[in-house]
Amino acid sequence: MNRQVIGAMVRLRLLRVLRDRGGLVWLLVMPMVFSYLMGNLMGDWSGAGSSRRHKVLVFDRDGGAAVDRLLAQLADDERFIIVSADSSVTDERARFLVDEGAASAVLQVPPGFTDAFAGGPTVDLRLSVDGNRLSSQNARTLIERSLLRLNTERAARGLVTAPGAAVTRDRAAAFDSTAFAEAWAHPRLRLDAASLGRLEVEDWGLTRASQHVGPAYVLFFMLMFMMVSAKDLVQERQDHTLARLVISRASALDLVAGYFLGGLVIGLVQGAILLGLNAVAFGLDYGDSPLALVLVMLLFACFASAASILLGTLARTGPQADGLGSGLTMTLGAIGGLWWPLEITPSFMQTIGQALPTGQAITVFHGMIGRGWGVERSLPMLAGLLVWFVVVFALATWRLRRQASA
Amino acid sequence: MIEVTDLVKKYGTHRAVDGVSFTVGRGELFGLLGPNGAGKTTTIGVLSTLLKADGGQVRIGGHDVASSPAQVRRLIGVVPQEIALYTDLTARDNLMFWGRLHGLGGAALSRRVEELLVMADLADQAKRRVDAYSGGMMRRLNLVAGLIHEPEVLFLDEPTVGIDAQARSRILDLIAQLGRQGLTVIYTTHYLEEAEHLCDRIGVIDRGRLVALGDKESLISQIGDVDLIRLSLPEGERAAFAAECGAWPECAGVGERRGKVEIRTPDGGRLLPRIQDWLRAHDLPLEQLEIERPNLETLYLNLTGRGLRENGS
Ligand SMILES: Nc1ncnc2c1ncn2[C@@H]1O[C@H](COP(=O)(O)OP(=O)(O)O)[C@@H](O)[C@H]1O
Ligand SMILES: [Mg+2]
């Protein structure tokens, strides 16, 4: 391997990309335009739209003071309108109310709620959600947060016996951590949520379209730019600059490395800029694992760069490379869940989608953004990406070495 | 410097180069002359290690092209028939890149690039994109790009194709200058006058075979001191004339070309009276008759022209 030769090839590639104004539009501008338009079009997935508030019907069969405190907490959240009724309701009735659209969710508070808050036996609240209108994950999180507060408060009351009395140094020292741990582990107030809608979106954790659209278009345009630049390699063959390269000091392996690293650098720079712009423009947060983020971007860019070389060695003409490149990108984008989330497709389509590099990469992004995935949870998808990269890179190397040694 | 022995290159069953042998000495300017499709580019391809031969041997500077391509590549520079440049970049960017690909760098590279820009007369245009250049400028840059690493041998494949006469003569001057500097050059062309003007020795190639080889004078003597007589005859009479004429001792060959009868003879003067007699005997007027003294043009036509090849055996 000749480092100088490979470096010169990478440098040339960057120079040519920078000199091409039209190309820069596709590299950076169009992806942001798409992100913005599609993010707005697909809207908000949490139900947090300012114009739309969700009605939550609360059937209170307890009537005690603790229920009032719960409702006050829920009413603090501007996304919900809390309507409480004192009568009881059956599960069937609750389902009917939601189905009829009388409410986005029905919460049933059983008798004994206030009692449980005071230290009595455990009770289960029941939440029924229309999954088409409201992410049940969101409604659930809201109510769980309120219950957590009440549970913690109840536990604390058990520790500090005289409500209102100042906590002295002695009392603080007397805090029984095992008792608190026990109380935490066995909450007396629990929630049992059921989604009634057809849309099973409850566990993916995304609340805004841009959380999907942002990374999806970053991946889509990374792949698109790489695949379409396969025509550069066809051009090198036709113009015989490839012949000049072959008779230079570059070995066939240097050529493979030069093309591959050139594409990789462009892909990574493009990806990093776009992710950054999305974070700034749409307030995206890519989760807590920088390593997972780096790995998924690196593997995806590796795959895209290798695929570009392979396509460039297979296509006979520039227009053919263009057509095949954009066609393949569209297909991989559509089936791999870059245009619409895999999570809303039938399960067999999800299986197919997650077998594709696009599906694997976006699944990791969904995991990182919505569910706090780190490297470990992302590992199956990252491994899938690695396999794609290795296979495509091997094929590309084989084809290019053959063409470079006629 | 270059030894080519029985070179064969096939595309499928088609023998694009079919048993070509020649040698080129150090510092020599060798012309490979032939019509389109003769096998010039294919020959250059094998010599420059881009194509693998199917038979024969090529040695350049003592190195076998097939077994030590890397050593050969250090010696050679290649100027492809196409404009093999990144036309979306400037001339300087192109030359800098090709220099780095040949292991040059730093001040040495910059110096060499400026040298070549001056040689190509592009120094004041070096910051313009190549696709804004005229055909002649592109050709000159294409040429000097093959010189970036100061090769000992230069292969030039039809470097004057598709440009006007003035641009062409500038390129020819440049090549002549390189020849004087001691570079070994193989120059392919289908223009006879270029080969004649530029080259020390010429190989004429047609249909993959080398049909003549030598310097200008020896090539002409190869066809002997042969005159070419062109005679207009009515179509119906041509076959009869050819049959009779072929039997005359002064006639070295007779054929048909572009509606005229063509007769080769060592001595046109002695054949003329016989032709006149024949015309008179057949009651035909002498409409048009030309005698051509031997030159490379007749040789070239003789060797590669379809009409004579078909009949002149
Ligand atoms: N890649 C190829 N595949 C098949 N046939 C080819 C190829 N390249 C050239 N040929 C054929 O080989 C012959 C010689 O071509 P070439 O060397 O390009 O001729 P020239 O350079 O003298 O015009 C021609 O008949 C041409 O059609
Ligand atoms: Mg040619």
Short mmCIF file of N, CA and C in Angstrom, two decimals, chain A residues 2 4-5 8-9 11-12 15-16 19-20 236 238-251 255 259 404-406, chain B residues 48-52 73-74 78-80 82-86 88-90 93 97-98 100-105 129 142 145-146:
data_model
loop_
_atom_site.label_atom_id
_atom_site.label_comp_id
_atom_site.label_asym_id
_atom_site.label_seq_id
_atom_site.Cartn_x
_atom_site.Cartn_y
_atom_site.Cartn_z
N ASN A 2 0.54 2.16 -0.89
CA ASN A 2 1.30 3.39 -1.04
C ASN A 2 0.47 4.55 -0.47
N GLN A 4 1.06 7.70 -0.04
CA GLN A 4 1.04 8.96 -0.78
C GLN A 4 0.02 8.91 -1.91
N VAL A 5 0.02 7.77 -2.62
CA VAL A 5 -0.89 7.58 -3.74
C VAL A 5 -2.35 7.61 -3.26
N ALA A 8 -3.35 11.05 -2.27
CA ALA A 8 -3.60 11.91 -3.43
C ALA A 8 -4.97 11.62 -4.02
N MET A 9 -5.37 10.35 -4.03
CA MET A 9 -6.68 10.01 -4.60
C MET A 9 -7.81 10.57 -3.74
N ARG A 11 -7.64 13.15 -1.75
CA ARG A 11 -7.59 14.59 -1.92
C ARG A 11 -8.27 15.03 -3.22
N LEU A 12 -7.97 14.31 -4.29
CA LEU A 12 -8.57 14.62 -5.59
C LEU A 12 -10.09 14.53 -5.52
N LEU A 15 -11.52 17.43 -3.68
CA LEU A 15 -11.39 18.62 -4.52
C LEU A 15 -12.51 18.66 -5.56
N ARG A 16 -12.74 17.52 -6.19
CA ARG A 16 -13.75 17.48 -7.25
C ARG A 16 -15.14 17.70 -6.68
N ARG A 19 -15.51 21.43 -5.93
CA ARG A 19 -15.59 22.27 -7.11
C ARG A 19 -16.96 22.20 -7.79
N ASP A 20 -17.73 21.18 -7.42
CA ASP A 20 -18.99 20.93 -8.12
C ASP A 20 -20.15 21.52 -7.33
N GLU A 236 -14.07 7.39 -15.44
CA GLU A 236 -12.62 7.16 -15.40
C GLU A 236 -12.23 6.08 -16.41
N GLN A 238 -14.00 5.33 -19.19
CA GLN A 238 -14.25 5.82 -20.54
C GLN A 238 -13.22 6.85 -20.97
N ASP A 239 -12.84 7.74 -20.05
CA ASP A 239 -11.87 8.78 -20.38
C ASP A 239 -10.43 8.30 -20.33
N HIS A 240 -10.26 7.06 -19.87
CA HIS A 240 -8.93 6.47 -19.75
C HIS A 240 -8.06 7.13 -18.69
N THR A 241 -8.68 7.92 -17.79
CA THR A 241 -7.88 8.34 -16.63
C THR A 241 -7.56 7.11 -15.78
N LEU A 242 -8.45 6.11 -15.84
CA LEU A 242 -8.16 4.87 -15.11
C LEU A 242 -6.89 4.23 -15.66
N ALA A 243 -6.71 4.29 -16.99
CA ALA A 243 -5.49 3.75 -17.59
C ALA A 243 -4.27 4.49 -17.05
N ARG A 244 -4.37 5.81 -16.97
CA ARG A 244 -3.26 6.58 -16.41
C ARG A 244 -2.98 6.16 -14.96
N LEU A 245 -4.07 5.95 -14.21
CA LEU A 245 -3.89 5.52 -12.81
C LEU A 245 -3.17 4.18 -12.75
N VAL A 246 -3.58 3.26 -13.64
CA VAL A 246 -3.03 1.91 -13.59
C VAL A 246 -1.53 1.91 -13.87
N ILE A 247 -1.10 2.76 -14.82
CA ILE A 247 0.33 2.74 -15.14
C ILE A 247 1.14 3.68 -14.25
N SER A 248 0.49 4.29 -13.26
CA SER A 248 1.25 5.10 -12.30
C SER A 248 1.83 4.17 -11.24
N ARG A 249 2.25 4.75 -10.13
CA ARG A 249 2.81 3.91 -9.06
C ARG A 249 1.73 3.20 -8.27
N ALA A 250 0.46 3.53 -8.52
CA ALA A 250 -0.62 2.93 -7.75
C ALA A 250 -0.80 1.47 -8.12
N SER A 251 -0.82 0.60 -7.11
CA SER A 251 -1.14 -0.80 -7.38
C SER A 251 -2.66 -0.92 -7.43
N LEU A 255 -5.58 1.49 -5.68
CA LEU A 255 -6.75 2.08 -6.34
C LEU A 255 -8.02 1.79 -5.55
N TYR A 259 -10.22 4.83 -3.89
CA TYR A 259 -11.64 5.06 -4.17
C TYR A 259 -12.47 4.88 -2.90
N ALA A 404 -8.75 -3.12 -13.37
CA ALA A 404 -7.52 -2.33 -13.35
C ALA A 404 -6.33 -3.11 -13.88
N SER A 405 -6.52 -4.42 -14.14
CA SER A 405 -5.39 -5.18 -14.66
C SER A 405 -5.75 -5.87 -15.98
N ALA A 406 -6.83 -5.42 -16.58
CA ALA A 406 -7.29 -5.87 -17.90
C ALA A 406 -6.94 -7.31 -18.21
N SER B 48 2.24 -0.77 -23.06
CA SER B 48 2.19 0.05 -21.85
C SER B 48 1.63 -0.73 -20.66
N THR B 49 1.59 -2.04 -20.75
CA THR B 49 1.17 -2.95 -19.67
C THR B 49 -0.31 -2.88 -19.34
N LEU B 50 -1.10 -2.19 -20.16
CA LEU B 50 -2.53 -2.10 -19.87
C LEU B 50 -3.28 -3.33 -20.36
N LEU B 51 -2.78 -3.95 -21.41
CA LEU B 51 -3.41 -5.16 -21.94
C LEU B 51 -2.42 -6.30 -21.86
N LYS B 52 -2.96 -7.51 -21.66
CA LYS B 52 -2.10 -8.68 -21.61
C LYS B 52 -2.06 -9.33 -22.99
N ARG B 73 6.57 0.21 -15.97
CA ARG B 73 5.78 1.44 -15.73
C ARG B 73 6.64 2.61 -15.27
N ARG B 74 7.75 2.31 -14.61
CA ARG B 74 8.64 3.41 -14.17
C ARG B 74 9.29 4.09 -15.38
N VAL B 78 2.57 7.47 -20.97
CA VAL B 78 1.57 7.13 -21.97
C VAL B 78 0.64 8.32 -22.20
N VAL B 79 0.40 8.64 -23.45
CA VAL B 79 -0.58 9.66 -23.79
C VAL B 79 -1.70 8.98 -24.56
N PRO B 80 -2.80 8.71 -23.88
CA PRO B 80 -3.88 7.97 -24.54
C PRO B 80 -4.51 8.78 -25.66
N GLU B 82 -7.59 9.27 -25.99
CA GLU B 82 -8.63 10.12 -25.41
C GLU B 82 -7.99 11.20 -24.54
N ILE B 83 -8.78 12.25 -24.25
CA ILE B 83 -8.32 13.26 -23.30
C ILE B 83 -8.46 12.67 -21.90
N ALA B 84 -7.39 12.04 -21.43
CA ALA B 84 -7.47 11.35 -20.14
C ALA B 84 -7.11 12.30 -19.01
N LEU B 85 -8.02 13.24 -18.74
CA LEU B 85 -7.80 14.26 -17.72
C LEU B 85 -9.10 14.45 -16.94
N TYR B 86 -8.99 15.07 -15.76
CA TYR B 86 -10.19 15.45 -15.02
C TYR B 86 -10.57 16.83 -15.50
N ASP B 88 -13.03 18.66 -15.02
CA ASP B 88 -13.68 19.60 -14.10
C ASP B 88 -12.66 20.29 -13.19
N LEU B 89 -11.38 19.96 -13.38
CA LEU B 89 -10.34 20.60 -12.57
C LEU B 89 -9.44 21.45 -13.47
N THR B 90 -8.56 22.22 -12.84
CA THR B 90 -7.66 23.06 -13.61
C THR B 90 -6.49 22.23 -14.14
N ASP B 93 -4.10 21.54 -11.21
CA ASP B 93 -4.60 20.48 -10.33
C ASP B 93 -4.38 19.10 -10.95
N PHE B 97 -1.88 16.24 -9.44
CA PHE B 97 -2.39 14.92 -9.08
C PHE B 97 -1.57 13.81 -9.74
N TRP B 98 -1.36 13.93 -11.05
CA TRP B 98 -0.63 12.86 -11.73
C TRP B 98 0.80 12.77 -11.20
N ARG B 100 1.74 13.37 -8.06
CA ARG B 100 1.69 12.65 -6.78
C ARG B 100 1.51 11.16 -7.01
N LEU B 101 0.71 10.84 -8.01
CA LEU B 101 0.50 9.42 -8.32
C LEU B 101 1.80 8.75 -8.75
N HIS B 102 2.75 9.55 -9.21
CA HIS B 102 4.03 8.98 -9.60
C HIS B 102 5.09 9.18 -8.53
N GLY B 103 4.64 9.52 -7.34
CA GLY B 103 5.58 9.58 -6.23
C GLY B 103 6.30 10.91 -6.09
N LEU B 104 5.92 11.92 -6.88
CA LEU B 104 6.54 13.23 -6.72
C LEU B 104 5.84 14.01 -5.61
N GLY B 105 6.54 15.00 -5.07
CA GLY B 105 5.91 15.81 -4.04
C GLY B 105 6.74 17.04 -3.78
N ARG B 129 -10.38 25.84 -15.68
CA ARG B 129 -10.83 24.45 -15.77
C ARG B 129 -10.55 23.92 -17.17
N ASN B 142 -2.91 16.98 -22.28
CA ASN B 142 -2.96 15.51 -22.28
C ASN B 142 -1.57 14.94 -22.54
N ALA B 145 0.92 15.64 -19.58
CA ALA B 145 0.57 14.85 -18.40
C ALA B 145 1.30 13.50 -18.42
N GLY B 146 1.59 13.00 -19.63
CA GLY B 146 2.32 11.74 -19.75
C GLY B 146 3.80 11.88 -19.47
#
